[in-house]
Coordinates of C-alpha atoms and ligand atoms in Angstrom, one line a residue:
M25 CA -81.8 -9.8 24.7
E26 CA -83.3 -10.6 21.3
N27 CA -83.6 -6.9 20.3
R28 CA -80.0 -6.1 20.9
K29 CA -77.9 -5.0 18.0
V30 CA -76.0 -8.0 16.5
R31 CA -72.4 -7.8 17.5
V32 CA -69.9 -10.5 16.7
R33 CA -66.2 -10.8 17.0
F34 CA -63.3 -12.7 15.6
A35 CA -60.9 -13.3 18.4
P36 CA -57.7 -14.9 17.2
S37 CA -54.6 -15.5 19.4
P38 CA -51.5 -14.1 17.7
T39 CA -49.7 -17.5 17.9
G40 CA -48.8 -17.7 14.2
P41 CA -50.3 -17.0 10.8
L42 CA -54.0 -17.3 10.3
H43 CA -55.0 -20.7 9.1
M44 CA -57.7 -20.8 6.3
G45 CA -60.1 -22.3 8.9
G46 CA -59.5 -19.1 10.9
V47 CA -60.3 -17.0 7.8
R48 CA -63.5 -19.0 7.4
T49 CA -64.5 -18.3 11.0
A50 CA -63.8 -14.6 10.4
L51 CA -65.8 -14.7 7.2
Y52 CA -68.9 -16.3 8.8
N53 CA -68.8 -13.6 11.5
Y54 CA -68.5 -10.9 8.9
L55 CA -71.4 -12.3 6.8
F56 CA -73.6 -12.7 9.8
A57 CA -72.9 -9.2 10.9
K58 CA -73.6 -7.7 7.5
K59 CA -76.7 -9.7 7.0
N60 CA -78.1 -8.4 10.3
G61 CA -76.8 -4.9 10.1
G62 CA -74.6 -5.6 13.0
D63 CA -71.0 -5.0 14.1
F64 CA -68.0 -7.1 13.4
I65 CA -65.1 -6.8 15.8
L66 CA -61.5 -7.9 15.8
R67 CA -60.2 -8.7 19.3
I68 CA -56.7 -9.9 19.8
E69 CA -56.5 -12.6 22.5
D70 CA -52.8 -12.4 23.5
T71 CA -53.0 -13.4 27.1
D72 CA -50.8 -16.5 26.6
T73 CA -47.4 -14.7 26.4
D74 CA -45.5 -18.0 25.9
R75 CA -47.2 -18.6 22.6
F76 CA -46.9 -15.0 21.3
V77 CA -45.4 -14.9 17.8
P78 CA -44.1 -11.5 16.6
G79 CA -45.7 -10.4 13.3
A80 CA -48.8 -12.7 13.7
E81 CA -51.2 -9.8 14.6
Q82 CA -50.0 -7.8 11.6
Y83 CA -50.5 -10.9 9.5
I84 CA -54.1 -11.3 10.7
I85 CA -55.0 -7.7 9.9
E86 CA -53.4 -7.9 6.5
A87 CA -55.1 -11.1 5.7
L88 CA -58.6 -9.8 6.6
K89 CA -57.9 -6.7 4.5
W90 CA -56.8 -8.8 1.5
C91 CA -59.9 -11.0 1.8
G92 CA -62.1 -7.8 1.9
I93 CA -63.8 -8.9 5.2
E94 CA -62.8 -6.0 7.3
P95 CA -64.1 -5.6 10.9
N96 CA -65.7 -2.2 11.6
E97 CA -64.2 -2.1 15.1
G98 CA -61.0 -3.5 16.7
V99 CA -57.3 -3.8 16.5
G100 CA -56.0 -2.4 13.2
F101 CA -59.5 -1.2 12.2
G102 CA -60.2 1.8 14.4
D103 CA -61.2 2.0 18.0
G104 CA -64.9 1.7 18.8
P105 CA -66.5 2.4 22.2
Y106 CA -64.9 -0.6 23.9
A107 CA -61.2 0.0 23.2
P108 CA -58.6 -1.3 23.8
Y109 CA -59.2 -4.5 21.9
R110 CA -55.9 -6.2 22.6
Q111 CA -56.3 -8.3 25.8
S112 CA -52.7 -7.6 27.0
E113 CA -53.6 -3.8 27.0
R114 CA -56.9 -4.6 28.7
K115 CA -55.1 -6.5 31.4
E116 CA -52.8 -3.4 32.0
K117 CA -56.0 -1.4 32.5
G118 CA -57.0 -3.9 35.2
V119 CA -60.1 -5.1 33.3
Y120 CA -60.1 -8.7 34.5
A121 CA -58.9 -8.7 38.1
Q122 CA -62.2 -7.5 39.5
Y123 CA -64.1 -10.4 37.9
A124 CA -61.7 -13.0 39.3
K125 CA -62.2 -11.4 42.7
Q126 CA -66.0 -11.3 42.2
L127 CA -65.9 -15.1 41.5
I128 CA -63.8 -15.8 44.6
D129 CA -66.0 -13.7 46.8
A130 CA -69.1 -15.5 45.6
G131 CA -67.5 -18.9 46.3
H132 CA -67.3 -19.9 42.6
A133 CA -63.5 -19.7 42.3
Y134 CA -60.6 -20.2 44.7
Y135 CA -56.9 -19.6 45.0
A136 CA -54.6 -22.5 44.3
F137 CA -50.9 -22.5 45.4
D138 CA -49.7 -25.8 44.0
S139 CA -46.3 -25.5 42.4
K140 CA -45.6 -27.0 38.9
E141 CA -43.5 -29.7 40.6
E142 CA -46.3 -30.6 43.0
L143 CA -48.8 -30.9 40.1
D144 CA -46.3 -33.0 38.2
E145 CA -46.0 -35.3 41.2
Q146 CA -49.8 -35.7 41.2
R147 CA -49.7 -36.5 37.5
K148 CA -47.1 -39.2 38.0
K149 CA -49.2 -40.8 40.8
F150 CA -52.2 -40.9 38.5
D151 CA -50.1 -42.2 35.6
A152 CA -49.0 -45.1 37.8
L153 CA -52.6 -46.0 38.3
K154 CA -53.3 -45.5 34.5
K155 CA -55.5 -42.6 35.2
N156 CA -55.5 -39.0 34.0
F157 CA -54.9 -36.4 36.6
S158 CA -57.3 -33.5 36.5
Y159 CA -57.7 -30.7 39.0
N160 CA -61.4 -31.2 39.9
A161 CA -64.1 -31.5 42.5
I162 CA -62.4 -34.6 43.9
T163 CA -58.7 -33.9 43.7
R164 CA -59.0 -30.3 44.8
L165 CA -59.8 -31.5 48.3
N166 CA -56.3 -32.9 48.6
L167 CA -54.4 -30.1 47.0
K168 CA -53.0 -26.8 48.2
N169 CA -55.8 -24.2 47.7
S170 CA -58.1 -21.9 49.6
L171 CA -60.6 -24.7 50.0
T172 CA -58.2 -26.8 52.0
L173 CA -56.1 -24.1 53.7
S174 CA -57.3 -21.9 56.4
A175 CA -58.2 -18.3 55.6
E176 CA -55.2 -17.1 57.5
E177 CA -52.8 -19.4 55.7
V178 CA -54.2 -18.1 52.4
K179 CA -53.8 -14.5 53.4
N180 CA -50.3 -15.1 54.6
K181 CA -49.3 -16.7 51.3
I182 CA -50.8 -13.9 49.3
D183 CA -49.2 -11.2 51.5
A184 CA -45.9 -13.0 51.2
G185 CA -46.1 -12.6 47.4
E186 CA -46.4 -16.4 46.7
T187 CA -47.5 -17.1 43.2
Y188 CA -51.0 -18.5 42.8
V189 CA -53.7 -19.1 40.3
V190 CA -57.4 -18.6 40.6
R191 CA -59.4 -21.7 39.5
I192 CA -63.1 -22.0 38.8
K193 CA -64.9 -24.2 41.3
I194 CA -66.8 -26.6 39.1
P195 CA -69.6 -28.4 40.9
A196 CA -69.1 -32.2 41.5
D197 CA -72.2 -33.3 39.7
E198 CA -74.5 -31.0 37.7
E199 CA -75.9 -31.2 34.3
I200 CA -74.8 -28.3 32.1
R201 CA -76.8 -27.7 29.0
F202 CA -76.9 -25.0 26.3
Q203 CA -78.2 -24.7 22.8
D204 CA -75.7 -24.4 20.1
I205 CA -77.2 -22.9 16.9
V206 CA -75.3 -25.4 14.7
R207 CA -75.4 -28.4 16.9
G208 CA -78.6 -28.1 18.9
W209 CA -78.6 -29.0 22.5
V210 CA -75.3 -29.8 24.1
V211 CA -75.4 -31.5 27.4
V212 CA -72.4 -32.2 29.6
N213 CA -72.1 -33.3 33.2
A214 CA -69.9 -31.0 35.3
S215 CA -68.0 -34.1 36.5
Q216 CA -66.4 -34.2 33.0
L217 CA -64.9 -30.7 33.6
D218 CA -61.9 -29.6 35.5
D219 CA -61.3 -26.5 37.6
K220 CA -59.6 -24.5 34.8
V221 CA -57.3 -21.7 35.7
L222 CA -58.9 -18.3 35.2
F223 CA -56.4 -15.9 36.5
K224 CA -52.7 -15.7 37.6
S225 CA -51.1 -13.8 40.4
D226 CA -49.2 -11.6 37.8
G227 CA -52.7 -10.2 36.9
M228 CA -52.9 -12.1 33.7
P229 CA -56.3 -13.7 32.9
T230 CA -56.3 -17.0 31.0
Y231 CA -58.2 -17.3 27.7
H232 CA -61.4 -18.5 29.4
L233 CA -61.9 -15.6 31.7
A234 CA -60.7 -12.9 29.3
N235 CA -62.8 -14.3 26.5
V236 CA -66.0 -14.4 28.6
V237 CA -65.4 -11.0 30.3
D238 CA -64.7 -9.3 27.0
D239 CA -67.6 -10.9 25.2
Y240 CA -69.8 -9.5 28.0
L241 CA -68.2 -6.1 28.1
M242 CA -68.2 -5.7 24.3
K243 CA -71.8 -6.7 24.2
I244 CA -71.3 -9.7 21.9
T245 CA -74.5 -11.3 20.9
H246 CA -73.3 -14.3 18.9
V247 CA -70.1 -16.3 19.4
I248 CA -69.2 -18.0 16.1
R249 CA -66.1 -20.0 16.3
G250 CA -64.4 -23.3 15.4
E251 CA -65.5 -26.7 16.7
E252 CA -62.3 -27.0 18.7
W253 CA -63.8 -24.6 21.2
L254 CA -66.9 -26.6 21.8
P255 CA -65.4 -28.4 24.8
S256 CA -64.7 -25.0 26.4
A257 CA -68.3 -23.8 26.0
P258 CA -69.8 -25.5 29.1
L259 CA -67.1 -23.8 31.2
H260 CA -67.9 -20.5 29.5
L261 CA -71.5 -21.0 30.3
M262 CA -70.6 -21.6 34.0
L263 CA -68.7 -18.4 34.0
Y264 CA -71.7 -16.4 32.6
R265 CA -73.8 -18.0 35.2
Y266 CA -71.5 -17.3 38.1
L267 CA -70.8 -13.8 37.0
G268 CA -74.5 -13.1 36.9
W269 CA -74.6 -12.5 33.1
E270 CA -76.6 -15.5 31.9
D271 CA -79.4 -13.4 30.6
V272 CA -77.1 -11.6 28.1
M273 CA -75.0 -14.7 27.3
P274 CA -74.2 -14.8 23.6
H275 CA -75.7 -17.5 21.3
F276 CA -73.1 -20.1 20.4
S277 CA -72.3 -21.5 17.0
H278 CA -69.5 -23.9 16.7
L279 CA -68.4 -24.4 13.1
P280 CA -67.5 -27.7 11.5
L281 CA -63.8 -28.6 11.2
L282 CA -62.0 -28.3 7.9
L283 CA -60.8 -31.7 6.9
R284 CA -57.9 -32.8 4.7
P285 CA -58.8 -33.6 1.1
D286 CA -58.8 -37.4 1.8
G287 CA -61.1 -36.7 4.8
N288 CA -58.4 -38.1 7.0
G289 CA -58.2 -35.7 9.9
K290 CA -58.3 -32.0 10.5
L291 CA -56.5 -29.7 8.1
S292 CA -53.9 -28.2 10.3
K293 CA -51.3 -25.5 10.1
R294 CA -48.6 -28.1 9.8
D295 CA -50.2 -29.3 6.6
G296 CA -49.0 -26.1 4.9
D297 CA -47.7 -26.9 1.5
R298 CA -47.0 -30.5 2.5
L299 CA -50.1 -31.6 0.7
G300 CA -49.4 -29.5 -2.4
F301 CA -51.6 -26.5 -1.6
P302 CA -51.4 -23.5 0.8
V303 CA -53.3 -23.5 4.1
F304 CA -52.6 -19.8 4.8
P305 CA -54.1 -16.8 3.1
L306 CA -50.8 -15.0 2.7
D307 CA -47.2 -16.1 2.5
W308 CA -45.6 -16.5 5.9
E309 CA -42.1 -16.8 7.2
D310 CA -41.7 -18.1 10.7
P311 CA -39.8 -15.4 12.6
I312 CA -37.8 -17.9 14.6
T313 CA -37.3 -21.0 12.4
K314 CA -37.4 -18.9 9.2
E315 CA -39.5 -21.7 7.7
K316 CA -41.6 -20.4 4.8
S317 CA -45.2 -21.3 4.0
S318 CA -47.1 -20.2 0.9
G319 CA -50.3 -18.2 0.8
Y320 CA -53.3 -18.1 -1.5
R321 CA -52.5 -14.4 -2.4
E322 CA -49.0 -15.1 -3.6
K323 CA -50.2 -18.2 -5.5
G324 CA -52.3 -15.9 -7.6
Y325 CA -55.8 -16.5 -6.2
F326 CA -58.3 -13.7 -6.4
P327 CA -59.5 -12.8 -2.8
E328 CA -63.1 -13.1 -4.1
A329 CA -62.5 -16.7 -5.3
F330 CA -60.8 -17.7 -2.0
I331 CA -63.7 -16.2 0.0
N332 CA -66.3 -17.9 -2.2
M333 CA -64.6 -21.2 -1.8
L334 CA -64.3 -20.8 1.9
A335 CA -67.9 -19.8 2.3
L336 CA -69.0 -23.1 0.8
L337 CA -66.8 -25.1 3.1
G338 CA -69.2 -25.9 5.8
W339 CA -72.2 -24.0 4.6
N340 CA -74.5 -24.2 1.6
P341 CA -77.0 -21.6 0.2
G342 CA -79.8 -24.2 -0.1
T343 CA -79.7 -23.8 -3.9
E344 CA -77.4 -25.0 -6.7
Q345 CA -75.7 -21.7 -7.0
E346 CA -72.0 -21.9 -6.5
I347 CA -70.6 -18.5 -7.5
F348 CA -71.2 -15.7 -5.1
S349 CA -69.8 -12.2 -4.7
V350 CA -69.2 -11.2 -1.1
E351 CA -72.2 -8.9 -1.3
E352 CA -74.4 -11.8 -2.4
L353 CA -73.1 -13.9 0.4
C354 CA -74.0 -11.2 2.9
K355 CA -77.6 -11.4 1.7
V356 CA -78.0 -15.2 1.6
F357 CA -75.9 -16.3 4.5
S358 CA -77.7 -17.9 7.5
F359 CA -76.9 -20.4 10.3
E360 CA -79.6 -22.8 9.1
H361 CA -77.4 -24.1 6.3
I362 CA -74.2 -24.6 8.3
H363 CA -73.3 -28.3 8.3
K364 CA -72.5 -30.2 11.4
A365 CA -70.1 -32.6 9.7
G366 CA -66.5 -31.6 8.9
A367 CA -66.0 -30.0 5.5
K368 CA -63.5 -31.7 3.2
F369 CA -61.2 -29.2 1.5
D370 CA -60.8 -29.9 -2.2
P371 CA -57.8 -28.0 -3.7
E372 CA -58.9 -28.6 -7.3
K373 CA -62.2 -27.0 -6.5
A374 CA -60.3 -24.0 -5.1
K375 CA -58.6 -23.6 -8.5
W376 CA -61.9 -24.0 -10.2
F377 CA -63.3 -21.1 -8.2
N378 CA -60.4 -19.0 -9.3
E379 CA -61.0 -20.0 -12.9
Q380 CA -64.6 -18.9 -12.7
F381 CA -63.7 -15.5 -11.3
L382 CA -61.0 -15.1 -13.9
R383 CA -63.4 -15.8 -16.7
A384 CA -65.8 -13.2 -15.4
K385 CA -63.2 -10.5 -15.1
P386 CA -63.0 -7.9 -17.9
D387 CA -60.0 -8.5 -20.2
A388 CA -58.8 -5.0 -19.7
E389 CA -58.6 -5.5 -15.9
I390 CA -56.5 -8.6 -16.3
A391 CA -54.4 -7.0 -18.9
N392 CA -53.6 -4.1 -16.5
H393 CA -52.7 -6.6 -13.8
I394 CA -50.3 -8.6 -15.9
R395 CA -48.7 -5.7 -17.9
T396 CA -45.8 -5.1 -15.6
S397 CA -45.0 -8.8 -15.3
V398 CA -45.1 -9.1 -19.1
K399 CA -42.8 -6.1 -19.5
N400 CA -40.3 -7.5 -17.1
H401 CA -40.5 -11.1 -18.2
F402 CA -39.8 -10.3 -21.9
Q403 CA -37.8 -7.1 -21.2
F404 CA -40.0 -5.0 -23.4
N405 CA -39.5 -1.3 -23.7
D406 CA -42.4 0.8 -22.5
D407 CA -43.5 1.7 -26.0
D408 CA -43.5 -1.9 -27.2
R409 CA -46.8 -2.6 -29.1
R410 CA -47.2 -5.9 -27.1
L411 CA -47.8 -3.8 -24.0
S412 CA -50.5 -1.7 -25.6
D413 CA -54.1 -2.0 -24.5
S414 CA -55.2 -3.4 -27.8
F415 CA -52.6 -6.1 -27.9
L416 CA -52.7 -7.1 -24.3
N417 CA -56.5 -7.1 -24.0
R418 CA -56.7 -9.4 -27.0
A419 CA -54.0 -11.7 -25.7
V420 CA -55.9 -12.0 -22.5
Q421 CA -59.1 -12.7 -24.3
L422 CA -57.3 -15.6 -26.2
L423 CA -55.6 -17.0 -23.1
K424 CA -58.5 -16.7 -20.6
P425 CA -60.2 -20.0 -21.6
R426 CA -56.9 -21.9 -21.2
V427 CA -55.8 -20.9 -17.7
Q428 CA -57.0 -20.8 -14.1
F429 CA -54.7 -18.0 -12.8
E430 CA -53.6 -14.7 -14.3
N431 CA -50.0 -15.6 -13.5
E432 CA -50.2 -18.7 -15.8
M433 CA -50.7 -16.4 -18.8
I434 CA -47.1 -15.5 -19.5
E435 CA -46.0 -19.1 -19.5
K436 CA -48.9 -20.5 -21.3
G437 CA -49.0 -17.7 -23.8
N438 CA -45.3 -17.2 -24.2
Y439 CA -45.6 -17.5 -28.0
L440 CA -48.0 -14.6 -28.3
F441 CA -45.2 -12.3 -27.1
T442 CA -42.2 -13.8 -28.6
A443 CA -41.4 -16.0 -31.7
P444 CA -40.8 -19.7 -30.9
T445 CA -37.3 -21.0 -31.2
V446 CA -38.1 -24.7 -30.7
F447 CA -40.7 -26.6 -32.6
D448 CA -42.5 -29.8 -31.8
E449 CA -40.5 -32.0 -34.2
Q450 CA -42.5 -35.1 -33.6
A451 CA -45.8 -33.5 -34.3
I452 CA -44.3 -31.9 -37.5
A453 CA -43.0 -35.3 -38.7
K454 CA -46.5 -36.8 -38.6
K455 CA -48.1 -34.1 -40.8
W456 CA -45.3 -32.9 -43.0
K457 CA -45.7 -34.0 -46.6
D458 CA -44.3 -33.2 -50.0
G459 CA -45.8 -29.9 -51.1
C460 CA -46.0 -28.4 -47.7
K461 CA -43.1 -26.1 -48.2
E462 CA -44.6 -24.8 -51.4
F463 CA -47.9 -24.4 -49.7
F464 CA -46.5 -22.2 -47.0
E465 CA -44.5 -20.2 -49.6
S466 CA -47.7 -19.5 -51.5
L467 CA -49.5 -18.8 -48.2
K468 CA -47.0 -16.1 -47.4
E469 CA -47.7 -14.4 -50.7
T470 CA -51.4 -14.6 -50.4
L471 CA -51.4 -13.3 -46.8
S472 CA -49.1 -10.4 -47.7
S473 CA -51.7 -9.2 -50.2
L474 CA -54.5 -9.2 -47.6
D475 CA -55.7 -5.7 -46.8
E476 CA -57.4 -6.4 -43.6
F477 CA -55.4 -8.9 -41.6
T478 CA -58.3 -10.2 -39.4
A479 CA -59.2 -13.7 -38.3
S480 CA -62.3 -13.7 -40.4
N481 CA -60.2 -12.8 -43.5
I482 CA -57.3 -15.0 -42.8
E483 CA -59.4 -18.2 -42.4
P484 CA -61.0 -18.3 -45.9
T485 CA -57.8 -17.2 -47.5
F486 CA -56.0 -20.0 -45.8
K487 CA -58.5 -22.6 -46.9
E488 CA -58.5 -21.4 -50.5
C489 CA -54.7 -21.5 -50.6
A490 CA -54.8 -25.1 -49.2
A491 CA -57.3 -26.2 -51.9
K492 CA -55.2 -24.6 -54.6
N493 CA -52.1 -26.5 -53.4
N494 CA -54.0 -29.8 -52.9
Q495 CA -53.3 -29.8 -49.1
K496 CA -55.7 -31.1 -46.5
P497 CA -56.8 -28.0 -44.6
G498 CA -56.6 -29.9 -41.2
D499 CA -53.0 -30.9 -41.7
V500 CA -51.7 -27.6 -42.8
L501 CA -53.6 -25.7 -40.2
F502 CA -51.8 -27.8 -37.6
L503 CA -48.5 -27.1 -39.2
F504 CA -49.4 -23.4 -39.4
R505 CA -50.0 -23.4 -35.7
I506 CA -46.6 -25.0 -35.1
L507 CA -44.9 -22.5 -37.3
L508 CA -46.4 -19.6 -35.4
S509 CA -46.2 -21.0 -31.9
G510 CA -43.8 -23.9 -31.9
Q511 CA -46.4 -26.2 -30.4
G512 CA -49.4 -28.3 -31.5
G513 CA -52.0 -26.9 -29.2
G514 CA -52.9 -23.5 -27.8
V515 CA -55.1 -20.5 -28.2
D516 CA -57.5 -19.9 -31.1
L517 CA -55.3 -20.1 -34.2
M518 CA -56.8 -17.4 -36.4
G519 CA -57.2 -15.1 -33.4
M520 CA -53.5 -15.6 -32.7
A521 CA -52.6 -14.8 -36.3
E522 CA -54.6 -11.6 -36.2
L523 CA -53.0 -10.6 -32.9
L524 CA -49.5 -11.2 -34.2
G525 CA -50.2 -9.2 -37.3
K526 CA -49.2 -9.7 -40.9
E527 CA -45.5 -8.9 -40.7
E528 CA -44.9 -11.1 -37.7
V529 CA -46.9 -14.0 -39.2
I530 CA -45.0 -13.9 -42.4
A531 CA -41.7 -13.6 -40.5
R532 CA -42.5 -16.5 -38.3
I533 CA -43.4 -18.7 -41.3
T534 CA -40.1 -17.8 -43.0
K535 CA -38.1 -18.5 -39.9
G536 CA -40.0 -21.7 -39.0
L537 CA -39.6 -23.1 -42.5
L538 CA -35.8 -22.6 -42.2
V539 CA -35.8 -24.8 -39.2
I540 CA -38.4 -27.4 -40.0
A541 CA -38.4 -27.8 -43.7
K542 CA -34.7 -28.8 -44.0
Ligands
LIG613 N1 -58.6 -16.9 21.1 C1 -59.4 -18.0 20.6 C2 -58.7 -18.5 19.3 O1 -57.6 -18.3 19.2 C3 -60.8 -17.5 20.4 C4 -61.8 -18.6 20.5 C5 -63.2 -17.9 20.5 O2 -63.6 -17.4 19.5 O3 -63.8 -17.9 21.6 O4 -59.3 -19.0 18.4

């Protein structure tokens, strides 16, 4: 078993958009596969037709692509040797029926004919006694199944086309134990389990049977999935045992839950946007209710930042390092440092990650990303100098330390692209003194005679001019900023003046003075 090639799978059910917890599960599978030179598979578990949501499968594929964690085999990523990878298609090929039959023949599963009404009746009886009904080693002896009916009765019912389900026959009292890589030994007594439905008379397997059969057939070596599946693991172990596959049973790792920022409960799909941040990788519109939820992509996150943030939600590298590329994560990832406790999601930290990736990106790359939005926002012609490489790259360089997202640059740097029309009057009133107007008039003259209009030339010129006019440099610098940008804070002032250029700076001073030096 141990020298088998590592094969892991992400096996979502297409019941809606992928939650960020699901992306983290996919990510850990991806990292583990890459680290070990293994395969990463996408299998779509769509056996529960009642919960099928159109568009969900496409969403899952697109989300994995956007995140850059692409499976090398599976739905949407090319057929490998075990195709098809969609369980509904596998069912059509008759993959599962034989295993249900094998379990029945070996006495580990049985037919049950109880109707929904009959089971509801049982539930009511138990409710009256303040107990929970479960179809198990005790109750099955009084219900309508192949353990209580004669072989002939069972045959007659099946031949007559009566609907049935196949249930696993869980022993009354047996210790079930397995080692979870994250949690260590997990021990459960079989009396805690119920006889879960494995297969239905329409040929459809349930999640449990299809999941175990496919993991076996697809030669999966490690099952890495969310903690919510831990209660199902003992049942899965029983299935491996009863099907005779225990020696190739995958290793299990159940990942810690993602918790809300206040640590109060699991971060669920329903939290989408309600708490002020997205819980989905991409925007999603529910095909039935038309309800919209926002995604990290559309909010302007870089996929690398989103992935880096998710990697550290439930795992640590064992060092202080926080910023990782996906390639680096592939090298350092290991199960050892996965936490047992739930991981609290911190939306501010998510933004911080984006900021770090933004800072590290070349200015020209960001400039290319925002060029079209700048053009459209300000309605610039194609040949406008403000769309040129030199202008945009420099604008990006000035704005980069002041934003966390590329898409904030237009709003925060509005004044770099267009002259202000409103000025912070209150700030002006505090600093404006007699002589200021004269100072700016003489500044205009001095600046117009500058040959090289660069930050390093403008600064000393400005200071000399302030001294000549008996003005405090700090105060007039502040007013200069307001004349150029309309506001009291912003990007590096001399850098901004250089970027705007001589003519524009002089024009803005002239226009600004008309408004503020009344
Ligand atoms: N189909 C299950 C889900 O939706 C897969 C669980 C597992 O990985 O075994 O998450």
